Coordinates of C-alpha atoms in Angstrom, one line a residue:
Chain U
M1 CA 18.6 65.6 -49.2
D2 CA 16.9 61.9 -48.1
D3 CA 13.5 60.8 -49.1
D4 CA 12.0 62.8 -46.1
A5 CA 14.0 65.5 -46.4
A6 CA 12.9 66.4 -50.2
F7 CA 9.3 65.0 -48.9
I8 CA 9.0 67.6 -46.5
E9 CA 10.2 69.9 -49.0
Q10 CA 7.3 69.5 -51.2
C11 CA 5.0 69.8 -48.8
R12 CA 6.7 73.1 -47.8
A13 CA 6.1 74.3 -51.8
A14 CA 2.3 73.3 -51.9
V15 CA 1.9 74.9 -49.4
E16 CA 3.6 77.6 -50.9
R17 CA 1.9 77.7 -54.2
R18 CA -2.0 77.2 -53.0
L19 CA -1.6 80.3 -50.7
A20 CA -0.5 82.2 -53.5
E21 CA -3.8 80.8 -55.1
L22 CA -6.5 81.8 -51.9
T23 CA -5.4 85.2 -52.0
P24 CA -6.7 87.8 -53.7
D25 CA -4.9 88.2 -56.8
R26 CA -3.4 91.8 -57.5
A27 CA -5.0 92.3 -60.3
E28 CA -8.3 92.5 -57.7
H29 CA -9.7 95.8 -56.4
P30 CA -9.0 97.1 -54.4
R31 CA -5.5 96.7 -55.1
R32 CA -3.4 98.0 -52.2
L33 CA -5.1 96.1 -50.0
A34 CA -4.5 92.3 -52.5
E35 CA -1.3 93.9 -52.3
A36 CA -0.7 94.2 -48.5
A37 CA -2.8 90.8 -48.3
R38 CA -0.4 88.9 -50.5
Y39 CA 2.4 90.9 -48.9
A40 CA 2.4 89.5 -45.4
L41 CA 1.3 86.6 -46.1
L42 CA 3.3 85.3 -49.2
S43 CA 7.2 86.9 -47.7
P44 CA 9.1 83.6 -47.5
G45 CA 8.8 81.8 -44.1
K46 CA 8.9 77.9 -43.5
R47 CA 4.9 77.7 -43.1
F48 CA 5.3 75.8 -39.6
R49 CA 2.1 75.5 -38.7
P50 CA 0.3 74.2 -42.3
M51 CA 3.0 71.7 -41.4
L52 CA 2.4 70.6 -38.5
T53 CA -0.9 69.9 -40.2
L54 CA -0.1 68.2 -43.0
L55 CA 2.5 66.1 -40.7
A56 CA 0.1 65.5 -38.2
A57 CA -2.5 64.5 -41.2
R58 CA -0.1 62.2 -42.6
E59 CA 0.9 60.8 -39.4
F60 CA -2.7 59.2 -39.1
G61 CA -2.7 58.1 -42.8
A62 CA -4.2 60.9 -44.6
E63 CA -2.2 62.3 -47.4
P64 CA -0.6 65.8 -47.6
P65 CA -3.0 67.0 -50.0
M66 CA -6.3 65.8 -48.2
A67 CA -5.2 68.8 -45.1
L68 CA -3.7 71.3 -47.8
D69 CA -6.5 73.3 -47.3
A70 CA -7.0 73.4 -43.8
A71 CA -3.0 73.8 -43.6
C72 CA -3.5 76.9 -45.6
A73 CA -6.1 78.5 -42.7
F74 CA -3.8 78.2 -40.2
E75 CA -0.9 80.0 -41.9
M76 CA -3.3 83.0 -42.7
V77 CA -4.5 83.2 -39.3
H78 CA -1.0 83.1 -37.9
A79 CA -0.1 86.1 -40.8
A80 CA -3.4 87.8 -39.9
S81 CA -2.0 87.6 -36.4
L82 CA 1.9 88.8 -36.8
I83 CA 0.3 91.9 -39.2
L84 CA -1.7 93.3 -35.9
D85 CA 1.3 92.5 -33.3
D86 CA 3.5 94.7 -35.2
L87 CA 1.5 97.7 -35.3
P88 CA 2.8 101.1 -33.5
C89 CA 0.0 100.7 -30.7
M90 CA 1.2 97.3 -30.4
D91 CA 4.9 95.8 -30.8
N92 CA 5.9 99.0 -33.1
A93 CA 7.7 97.0 -35.1
N94 CA 9.6 97.9 -38.4
L95 CA 10.9 94.7 -39.5
R96 CA 9.2 90.9 -39.9
R97 CA 11.6 88.2 -41.6
G98 CA 13.7 90.9 -42.7
R99 CA 11.7 92.8 -44.6
N100 CA 9.5 96.2 -43.7
T101 CA 6.1 95.1 -41.4
T102 CA 3.5 95.4 -43.2
H103 CA 2.1 98.4 -41.7
R104 CA 5.5 100.1 -42.9
E105 CA 5.4 99.3 -46.7
F106 CA 1.8 100.2 -46.3
D107 CA 0.0 102.1 -44.2
E108 CA -1.4 101.3 -41.2
A109 CA -5.7 101.3 -42.2
T110 CA -4.9 99.2 -45.2
A111 CA -2.4 96.4 -43.3
I112 CA -5.5 96.5 -40.1
L113 CA -8.2 95.6 -43.1
A114 CA -5.6 93.0 -44.5
S115 CA -4.9 91.5 -41.1
V116 CA -8.7 91.5 -41.0
G117 CA -9.2 89.8 -44.0
L118 CA -6.6 86.9 -44.1
L119 CA -8.4 86.1 -40.3
N120 CA -11.6 86.3 -42.0
R121 CA -10.5 84.1 -45.6
A122 CA -9.4 81.4 -43.3
Y123 CA -12.5 80.5 -42.6
G124 CA -14.2 80.6 -45.8
V125 CA -11.3 78.5 -46.8
L126 CA -12.2 76.3 -44.4
A127 CA -16.2 76.2 -45.4
E128 CA -15.8 76.2 -49.1
D129 CA -13.2 72.6 -48.6
E130 CA -15.0 70.5 -51.0
G131 CA -12.8 67.3 -49.6
L132 CA -14.2 67.4 -45.8
T133 CA -17.4 67.1 -45.1
P134 CA -19.6 69.6 -43.3
A135 CA -19.3 68.0 -40.2
L136 CA -15.6 67.9 -39.7
K137 CA -15.6 71.7 -41.5
T138 CA -18.0 72.8 -38.6
E139 CA -15.3 70.9 -36.2
L140 CA -12.9 72.7 -37.5
S141 CA -14.2 75.7 -37.6
R142 CA -15.5 75.8 -34.1
R143 CA -12.0 75.2 -32.7
L144 CA -10.1 77.8 -34.6
S145 CA -12.3 80.0 -33.5
E146 CA -11.1 78.9 -30.0
A147 CA -8.1 79.1 -30.7
V148 CA -7.8 82.8 -32.2
G149 CA -10.8 84.4 -29.8
F150 CA -11.3 85.5 -26.0
H151 CA -9.0 82.8 -24.4
G152 CA -6.6 82.8 -27.2
L153 CA -4.2 84.2 -29.7
V154 CA -6.2 87.7 -29.3
A155 CA -6.2 87.8 -25.2
G156 CA -2.6 86.3 -25.4
Q157 CA -1.7 89.9 -27.1
A158 CA -4.3 91.3 -24.8
M159 CA -2.4 90.1 -21.8
D160 CA 0.8 90.4 -22.8
L161 CA 0.3 94.5 -23.7
E162 CA -1.8 94.8 -20.7
D163 CA 0.3 93.2 -18.3
R164 CA 3.7 95.0 -19.8
G165 CA 6.4 95.5 -17.1
R166 CA 4.3 94.2 -14.5
D167 CA 5.9 91.0 -12.9
R168 CA 4.8 87.8 -14.3
S169 CA 4.8 84.5 -12.4
P170 CA 6.5 81.4 -14.0
A171 CA 2.5 80.1 -14.0
D172 CA 1.2 83.6 -15.1
L173 CA 3.9 83.0 -18.3
E174 CA 3.4 80.3 -19.5
L175 CA -0.3 80.8 -19.5
L176 CA 0.3 84.1 -22.1
N177 CA 2.9 82.4 -24.2
H178 CA 0.7 79.4 -24.6
R179 CA -1.9 81.9 -26.0
K180 CA 0.4 83.9 -28.4
T181 CA 1.9 80.9 -29.9
G182 CA 0.9 77.3 -28.7
V183 CA -3.1 77.7 -29.1
L184 CA -2.3 78.1 -33.0
M185 CA 0.1 75.1 -33.4
V186 CA -2.6 72.3 -31.3
A187 CA -5.1 73.7 -33.3
A188 CA -2.9 73.1 -36.6
A189 CA -1.9 70.1 -35.5
Q190 CA -5.0 68.7 -34.2
A191 CA -6.7 69.6 -37.2
G192 CA -4.4 67.3 -39.3
A193 CA -5.3 64.6 -36.9
L194 CA -8.6 65.0 -37.1
I195 CA -8.7 65.3 -40.7
A196 CA -7.2 62.0 -41.3
G197 CA -10.1 60.5 -39.1
A198 CA -7.2 60.2 -35.4
S199 CA -9.1 59.0 -32.3
E200 CA -9.6 61.5 -29.8
E201 CA -6.9 60.2 -27.2
A202 CA -4.4 60.8 -30.5
V203 CA -5.6 64.0 -30.8
R204 CA -5.0 65.1 -27.5
G205 CA -1.5 63.3 -27.7
V206 CA -0.9 65.8 -30.4
G207 CA -2.2 68.8 -29.0
E208 CA 0.1 68.0 -26.3
F209 CA 3.1 67.7 -28.2
A210 CA 1.9 71.0 -29.8
R211 CA 1.5 73.1 -26.4
C212 CA 5.0 71.9 -25.4
L213 CA 6.1 73.2 -28.8
G214 CA 4.5 76.3 -28.6
L215 CA 5.8 77.4 -24.9
A216 CA 9.4 76.2 -26.3
F217 CA 9.3 78.2 -29.4
Q218 CA 8.1 81.0 -26.9
I219 CA 11.2 80.7 -24.7
H220 CA 13.6 80.0 -27.5
D221 CA 12.4 83.7 -29.5
D222 CA 13.0 85.4 -25.9
I223 CA 16.4 83.5 -25.7
L224 CA 17.2 85.2 -29.3
D225 CA 15.9 88.5 -28.3
V226 CA 18.1 88.8 -25.3
A227 CA 21.4 86.5 -26.9
G228 CA 20.6 86.6 -30.2
G229 CA 22.1 86.4 -33.8
A230 CA 22.1 89.1 -36.6
D231 CA 20.2 87.4 -39.0
L232 CA 16.5 87.1 -37.4
G233 CA 15.4 89.3 -39.1
K234 CA 13.6 91.0 -37.3
D235 CA 13.8 93.5 -34.2
L236 CA 15.8 92.8 -31.8
G237 CA 15.4 93.9 -27.5
K238 CA 12.1 94.3 -28.2
D239 CA 11.0 92.7 -24.9
A240 CA 13.9 94.8 -22.6
G241 CA 11.6 95.9 -19.4
M242 CA 9.2 93.2 -20.1
A243 CA 9.0 90.3 -17.7
T244 CA 9.9 87.6 -20.2
V245 CA 11.1 83.7 -19.2
V246 CA 14.6 85.0 -19.5
S247 CA 13.9 88.1 -17.1
V248 CA 12.6 85.4 -14.7
L249 CA 14.7 82.7 -15.1
G250 CA 17.9 83.7 -16.2
L251 CA 19.0 82.5 -19.7
D252 CA 20.6 79.3 -18.5
G253 CA 17.3 78.6 -16.7
A254 CA 15.7 79.8 -19.9
R255 CA 17.5 76.8 -22.3
A256 CA 17.0 73.9 -19.5
A257 CA 13.4 75.2 -19.4
L258 CA 13.0 75.2 -23.3
E259 CA 15.1 71.5 -23.6
G260 CA 12.1 70.6 -20.7
H261 CA 9.1 71.4 -23.3
L262 CA 11.1 69.9 -26.6
E263 CA 11.4 66.3 -23.8
A264 CA 7.6 67.1 -22.7
A265 CA 6.4 67.2 -26.7
R266 CA 8.5 64.3 -27.2
A267 CA 6.4 62.0 -24.7
G268 CA 3.1 63.9 -25.7
L269 CA 3.1 62.0 -29.1
A270 CA 4.1 59.0 -27.7
G271 CA 2.4 58.3 -25.2
A272 CA -0.3 58.7 -27.3
G273 CA 0.9 55.9 -29.2
V274 CA 1.8 58.0 -32.2
G275 CA 5.0 59.6 -33.3
K276 CA 6.2 57.2 -35.6
G277 CA 5.8 59.9 -38.6
L278 CA 7.8 63.1 -39.7
L279 CA 6.2 65.2 -37.1
A280 CA 8.4 64.7 -34.5
P281 CA 11.9 64.7 -36.4
Y282 CA 10.4 67.6 -38.5
V283 CA 10.0 69.8 -35.5
L284 CA 13.2 68.7 -33.8
A285 CA 15.2 69.4 -36.8
L286 CA 13.9 73.3 -37.0
F287 CA 14.7 73.8 -33.5
E288 CA 18.0 72.8 -33.8
A289 CA 18.8 75.1 -36.8
R290 CA 17.2 77.8 -35.0
K291 CA 19.8 77.4 -32.6
A292 CA 22.8 76.8 -35.0
A293 CA 21.7 80.5 -36.6
A294 CA 21.7 82.0 -33.0
Chain A
M1 CA -48.7 98.8 -29.2
D2 CA -50.1 96.6 -31.8
D3 CA -49.2 93.2 -32.1
D4 CA -46.5 93.0 -35.2
A5 CA -44.7 95.9 -33.0
A6 CA -44.9 94.1 -29.9
F7 CA -43.4 91.0 -31.4
I8 CA -40.7 93.2 -33.5
E9 CA -39.6 94.7 -29.4
Q10 CA -39.9 90.8 -28.2
C11 CA -36.9 90.0 -30.8
R12 CA -35.3 93.0 -30.2
A13 CA -34.8 91.8 -26.6
A14 CA -34.2 88.3 -27.0
V15 CA -31.3 89.2 -29.7
E16 CA -29.7 91.1 -26.4
R17 CA -29.9 89.2 -24.6
R18 CA -28.7 85.9 -26.5
L19 CA -25.3 88.6 -27.6
A20 CA -24.8 89.4 -23.4
E21 CA -24.6 85.4 -23.0
L22 CA -22.6 84.9 -26.1
T23 CA -19.6 87.7 -25.6
P24 CA -17.1 86.8 -23.1
D25 CA -17.9 88.2 -19.1
R26 CA -16.6 91.0 -17.6
A27 CA -14.6 89.1 -14.9
E28 CA -13.1 86.7 -17.2
H29 CA -9.7 87.1 -18.3
P30 CA -8.2 89.6 -19.7
R31 CA -10.7 91.7 -18.5
R32 CA -9.9 94.9 -20.5
L33 CA -10.2 93.0 -23.5
A34 CA -13.7 91.6 -22.6
E35 CA -14.9 94.6 -21.3
A36 CA -14.0 96.3 -24.6
A37 CA -15.9 93.7 -26.6
R38 CA -19.3 94.3 -24.5
Y39 CA -18.8 98.2 -24.4
A40 CA -18.5 97.7 -28.6
L41 CA -21.2 95.0 -28.8
L42 CA -23.5 96.0 -26.0
S43 CA -24.3 99.4 -26.3
P44 CA -28.2 100.4 -27.7
G45 CA -28.3 100.0 -30.6
K46 CA -31.8 98.5 -33.3
R47 CA -29.8 95.3 -33.5
F48 CA -31.0 95.2 -37.5
R49 CA -29.1 93.3 -39.1
P50 CA -30.2 90.2 -36.3
M51 CA -33.8 91.9 -37.3
L52 CA -32.9 91.2 -40.9
T53 CA -32.3 87.7 -40.0
L54 CA -34.9 87.0 -37.3
L55 CA -37.8 88.7 -40.3
A56 CA -36.5 86.9 -42.6
A57 CA -37.0 83.5 -41.2
R58 CA -40.4 84.2 -40.0
E59 CA -41.2 85.0 -43.4
F60 CA -40.5 81.7 -44.8
G61 CA -41.8 79.8 -41.4
A62 CA -38.9 79.3 -39.3
E63 CA -39.9 81.1 -35.7
P64 CA -37.0 83.3 -34.4
P65 CA -35.1 81.4 -31.9
M66 CA -34.2 78.6 -34.2
A67 CA -32.5 82.0 -36.2
L68 CA -31.3 83.8 -32.8
D69 CA -27.5 82.8 -33.3
A70 CA -26.6 82.9 -36.4
A71 CA -28.5 86.5 -36.3
C72 CA -26.2 87.5 -33.1
A73 CA -23.4 86.5 -35.7
F74 CA -24.5 89.3 -37.7
E75 CA -24.3 91.7 -35.2
M76 CA -20.7 90.8 -33.8
V77 CA -19.2 91.3 -37.2
H78 CA -21.2 94.8 -37.5
A79 CA -19.8 96.0 -34.6
A80 CA -16.6 94.5 -35.1
S81 CA -16.2 97.0 -38.4
L82 CA -17.9 99.8 -36.5
I83 CA -14.4 99.8 -34.4
L84 CA -12.1 99.3 -37.3
D85 CA -13.8 101.9 -39.2
D86 CA -13.8 105.0 -35.9
L87 CA -10.2 104.7 -35.6
P88 CA -7.2 106.9 -35.8
C89 CA -5.9 105.7 -39.0
M90 CA -9.9 105.0 -40.8
D91 CA -12.3 107.9 -40.3
N92 CA -10.9 109.1 -36.4
A93 CA -14.1 109.4 -35.0
N94 CA -15.0 110.5 -31.2
L95 CA -18.1 109.3 -31.3
R96 CA -20.7 106.5 -31.9
R97 CA -24.2 105.7 -30.9
G98 CA -24.0 108.5 -28.7
R99 CA -20.9 107.1 -26.2
N100 CA -17.0 107.1 -27.0
T101 CA -15.5 105.3 -29.8
T102 CA -14.4 101.8 -28.5
H103 CA -10.7 103.4 -29.3
R104 CA -11.4 106.3 -27.0
E105 CA -12.9 104.3 -24.5
F106 CA -10.0 101.7 -24.0
D107 CA -6.9 102.3 -26.3
E108 CA -5.9 101.8 -29.9
A109 CA -4.7 97.8 -29.3
T110 CA -7.5 96.9 -27.4
A111 CA -10.3 98.5 -29.3
I112 CA -8.7 96.3 -32.7
L113 CA -8.4 93.0 -30.6
A114 CA -11.8 93.6 -29.1
S115 CA -12.6 93.9 -33.0
V116 CA -10.5 90.4 -34.3
G117 CA -12.2 88.9 -31.3
L118 CA -16.1 89.8 -32.4
L119 CA -15.4 88.7 -35.9
N120 CA -13.7 85.7 -34.7
R121 CA -16.5 84.8 -32.5
A122 CA -19.2 84.9 -35.2
Y123 CA -17.5 82.2 -37.0
G124 CA -17.6 80.4 -33.3
V125 CA -21.3 81.1 -32.5
L126 CA -21.7 79.6 -36.2
A127 CA -20.1 77.0 -35.8
E128 CA -21.3 76.4 -32.2
D129 CA -25.3 76.1 -33.2
E130 CA -26.9 73.3 -32.0
G131 CA -30.1 73.8 -33.3
L132 CA -28.2 73.8 -37.6
T133 CA -27.1 71.0 -39.4
P134 CA -23.3 71.0 -40.3
A135 CA -23.9 71.7 -44.4
L136 CA -26.0 74.7 -43.5
K137 CA -23.4 76.1 -40.5
T138 CA -21.0 75.8 -43.0
E139 CA -23.2 77.7 -45.8
L140 CA -23.8 80.4 -43.7
S141 CA -20.1 80.7 -43.0
R142 CA -18.8 80.6 -46.0
R143 CA -21.5 83.6 -46.9
L144 CA -20.7 85.0 -44.3
S145 CA -16.7 85.0 -45.0
E146 CA -17.5 86.6 -48.4
A147 CA -19.8 89.2 -47.3
V148 CA -16.6 90.1 -45.2
G149 CA -13.9 89.8 -47.2
F150 CA -11.9 91.0 -49.5
H151 CA -14.8 91.5 -51.9
G152 CA -17.2 92.7 -49.3
L153 CA -17.5 94.7 -46.0
V154 CA -13.0 95.1 -45.5
A155 CA -12.8 95.8 -49.6
G156 CA -15.5 98.7 -48.7
Q157 CA -13.2 99.8 -46.2
A158 CA -10.2 99.9 -47.9
M159 CA -11.8 101.5 -51.3
D160 CA -13.3 104.2 -49.1
L161 CA -9.9 105.3 -47.9
E162 CA -8.4 104.7 -51.0
D163 CA -9.9 106.7 -53.1
R164 CA -11.3 109.4 -50.3
G165 CA -11.1 112.7 -52.4
R166 CA -10.9 111.8 -55.8
D167 CA -13.9 112.1 -58.1
R168 CA -16.3 108.9 -58.1
S169 CA -18.6 107.5 -60.6
P170 CA -22.5 106.9 -59.7
A171 CA -21.0 103.3 -60.3
D172 CA -18.7 103.5 -58.6
L173 CA -20.4 104.9 -55.4
E174 CA -23.3 102.2 -55.5
L175 CA -20.4 99.8 -55.7
L176 CA -18.5 101.1 -52.6
N177 CA -21.9 102.0 -50.4
H178 CA -22.8 97.8 -51.5
R179 CA -19.5 96.4 -50.0
K180 CA -19.5 99.4 -47.0
T181 CA -23.4 98.9 -46.0
G182 CA -25.2 96.5 -48.0
V183 CA -23.0 93.1 -48.0
L184 CA -23.8 92.2 -44.9
M185 CA -27.8 92.9 -44.8
V186 CA -27.7 90.5 -48.0
A187 CA -25.7 87.9 -45.6
A188 CA -28.0 89.1 -42.7
A189 CA -31.1 88.5 -44.5
Q190 CA -30.4 85.9 -46.6
A191 CA -29.3 84.3 -43.7
G192 CA -32.4 83.5 -42.2
A193 CA -34.0 82.1 -45.2
L194 CA -31.7 80.2 -45.7
I195 CA -32.6 78.6 -42.7
A196 CA -35.8 78.3 -42.7
G197 CA -35.5 76.4 -45.9
A198 CA -36.5 78.9 -48.2
S199 CA -36.2 78.0 -52.1
E200 CA -33.1 79.5 -54.3
E201 CA -35.7 82.0 -55.7
A202 CA -36.5 83.3 -52.5
V203 CA -33.5 84.1 -51.3
R204 CA -32.3 85.7 -53.7
G205 CA -35.5 87.9 -53.9
V206 CA -34.6 88.3 -49.9
G207 CA -31.0 89.2 -51.2
E208 CA -32.4 92.4 -53.6
F209 CA -34.9 93.6 -51.4
A210 CA -31.7 93.9 -48.8
R211 CA -28.8 95.1 -51.9
C212 CA -31.5 98.1 -52.5
L213 CA -32.1 98.6 -48.7
G214 CA -28.6 98.9 -47.8
L215 CA -27.7 101.4 -50.8
A216 CA -30.7 103.4 -49.3
F217 CA -28.8 103.0 -45.8
Q218 CA -26.3 104.6 -47.1
I219 CA -27.5 107.2 -49.3
H220 CA -29.8 108.5 -46.1
D221 CA -26.4 108.6 -44.1
D222 CA -24.8 110.6 -46.5
I223 CA -28.0 112.8 -46.9
L224 CA -27.7 112.8 -42.8
D225 CA -23.9 113.6 -42.6
V226 CA -24.9 117.3 -44.6
A227 CA -28.3 117.4 -43.5
G228 CA -28.2 116.1 -40.4
G229 CA -30.1 116.4 -37.0
A230 CA -28.1 116.4 -33.9
D231 CA -29.1 113.5 -31.8
L232 CA -27.7 110.5 -34.4
G233 CA -25.1 110.0 -31.3
K234 CA -22.3 110.7 -33.4
D235 CA -19.6 112.8 -35.3
L236 CA -21.6 114.7 -38.4
G237 CA -19.6 116.7 -41.2
K238 CA -16.7 113.7 -41.5
D239 CA -18.2 113.2 -45.1
A240 CA -17.1 116.7 -46.4
G241 CA -14.5 116.8 -49.2
M242 CA -15.2 113.0 -49.6
A243 CA -17.2 112.0 -53.1
T244 CA -20.8 111.0 -51.9
V245 CA -24.3 110.5 -53.2
V246 CA -25.3 114.2 -52.4
S247 CA -21.9 114.9 -53.8
V248 CA -22.5 113.6 -56.6
L249 CA -25.9 114.3 -57.1
G250 CA -27.0 117.0 -54.9
L251 CA -29.6 117.0 -52.1
D252 CA -32.6 116.5 -54.0
G253 CA -31.1 114.1 -56.1
A254 CA -29.9 112.1 -53.2
R255 CA -33.3 112.2 -51.6
A256 CA -35.1 110.5 -55.4
A257 CA -32.4 108.1 -55.4
L258 CA -32.8 106.9 -51.7
E259 CA -36.5 105.9 -52.6
G260 CA -36.0 104.0 -55.4
H261 CA -34.1 102.4 -53.6
L262 CA -36.1 101.2 -51.1
E263 CA -39.2 101.3 -54.1
A264 CA -36.7 98.4 -55.8
A265 CA -36.3 97.1 -52.5
R266 CA -40.0 96.4 -51.4
A267 CA -40.2 95.1 -55.6
G268 CA -37.3 92.3 -54.7
L269 CA -39.4 91.0 -52.3
A270 CA -42.7 91.2 -54.1
G271 CA -41.3 90.1 -57.3
A272 CA -40.1 86.9 -56.0
G273 CA -43.3 86.2 -54.3
V274 CA -42.5 86.8 -50.9
G275 CA -43.2 89.9 -48.4
K276 CA -45.8 89.1 -47.1
G277 CA -44.7 88.5 -43.3
L278 CA -42.7 91.4 -40.9
L279 CA -40.1 92.2 -42.5
A280 CA -40.6 94.8 -45.3
P281 CA -43.2 96.8 -43.0
Y282 CA -40.3 96.5 -40.2
V283 CA -37.8 98.4 -42.6
L284 CA -40.1 100.7 -43.8
A285 CA -41.1 102.1 -40.5
L286 CA -37.7 101.7 -39.6
F287 CA -36.7 104.6 -42.3
E288 CA -40.1 106.8 -41.5
A289 CA -38.5 106.9 -37.6
R290 CA -35.4 107.8 -39.3
K291 CA -36.6 110.6 -41.3
A292 CA -38.5 112.0 -39.0
A293 CA -35.6 112.1 -36.7
A294 CA -34.1 114.2 -38.9

């Protein structure tokens, strides 16, 4: 493992440890709620959103520990959103990351409460972060609320459910995919840049990078759902009958769109005069690994 | 209507108007989500938690407009919690405030997303409030997260579901009732005091007032569920078979406990040298009106 890979693994391990500290202990009451929150949050994962925060912070000169709690807040929001997406009244999924989804392992009510508890805890973690100024904490909290809310993640999930089965234009699909995946990646990456005191232009560039990345991820998920390998650890074929980039553009068209978004992501970073750190290589290596596994 | 009553009605109307402004417009996309959020939040209500914030602020010399947005944030959290409590996998309620519960009027997925959207919006409203310093906004956000989270509202609902049907000691019941009702009232009232720059001792006194009030409210709800009138606008008899203060202490014992909590609430205010404003009279008048209606 070279130095960069070792550094990245250190960051991931730091996120893992800090997440465990920031989540209610199993011994706490009510125990079942705490267990469900830990189950959903601490299951093995790439910790992709926290890594975006940490590597974006480093890109502008802030060492990872400074951005660690904010990074963890984004993973909490992500875990919360996955719990809801999997619910019987939404995607009705049985498997996630190779294990039972939270409502299957516990029950629906406990899963919903764990999700709300994790989203809510993310704001507490931001507010309690002693390394950041109140003005910065307020700004991160405001941006997180924008990313999650009625124009962000929550809206994306609602659009996905509302329009299911209907035809979707490529523009509609892009908005849907951005809200379902991109907004939180943008907020996570920009949080790192903001914590490091990056310029407005640089924050915009990092945001554009993450926006394109989110679109690439969503298309990649759609491709895997149709053509994918067996070890994704989640239910496949869930999108049958739904309009996705694959159903609209075909498999080859989707692959071309994916490459286009990755190219635009790189250009977003470079255009803003950033991207000399580990952010771009980390993300691109992740994509290569995903493609190789499929 | 005397001057105080007119002032209180003005505050309530101001909350009503501001809530409508702070919630996504019906014309916004996805429309069904926005409609569900508005349905749940803007249905007629006493706006009790926002009134606690506004009247506590005034008790210490801050005029209501200064605390208006923070007050609205608490109503958003309250509305979010009611949506979840009513879900089929929780209390499975059909009626709330005399109308269909949100999942009955829309659907389960939309109701859950509206709830999460409203909770999340509360943090956005706090972060965006231009009248408050970043340090104060951070403190309010931190306290809100405590009140909602794994030791607050969310924990209360989980405890309620976990322990249903089991015997409960009076101490267990008090913790449950505090988490289900009191914690958010405490946070709402203390927010008003903090916005007005009240002393630590005064903030504690207002908190003790609201804590006792929350217990009184929960007991009153339990009494109404058994002995209650017809125009509560919600399902009755939902608690049958559950341990409540009424099942543990009997109807007369519960009524005595209620009076004891109201007395302690008044003493909490007076002991901290506050309570010369409208906070106590407003709350006690509300209780009298509720008792008269039952």
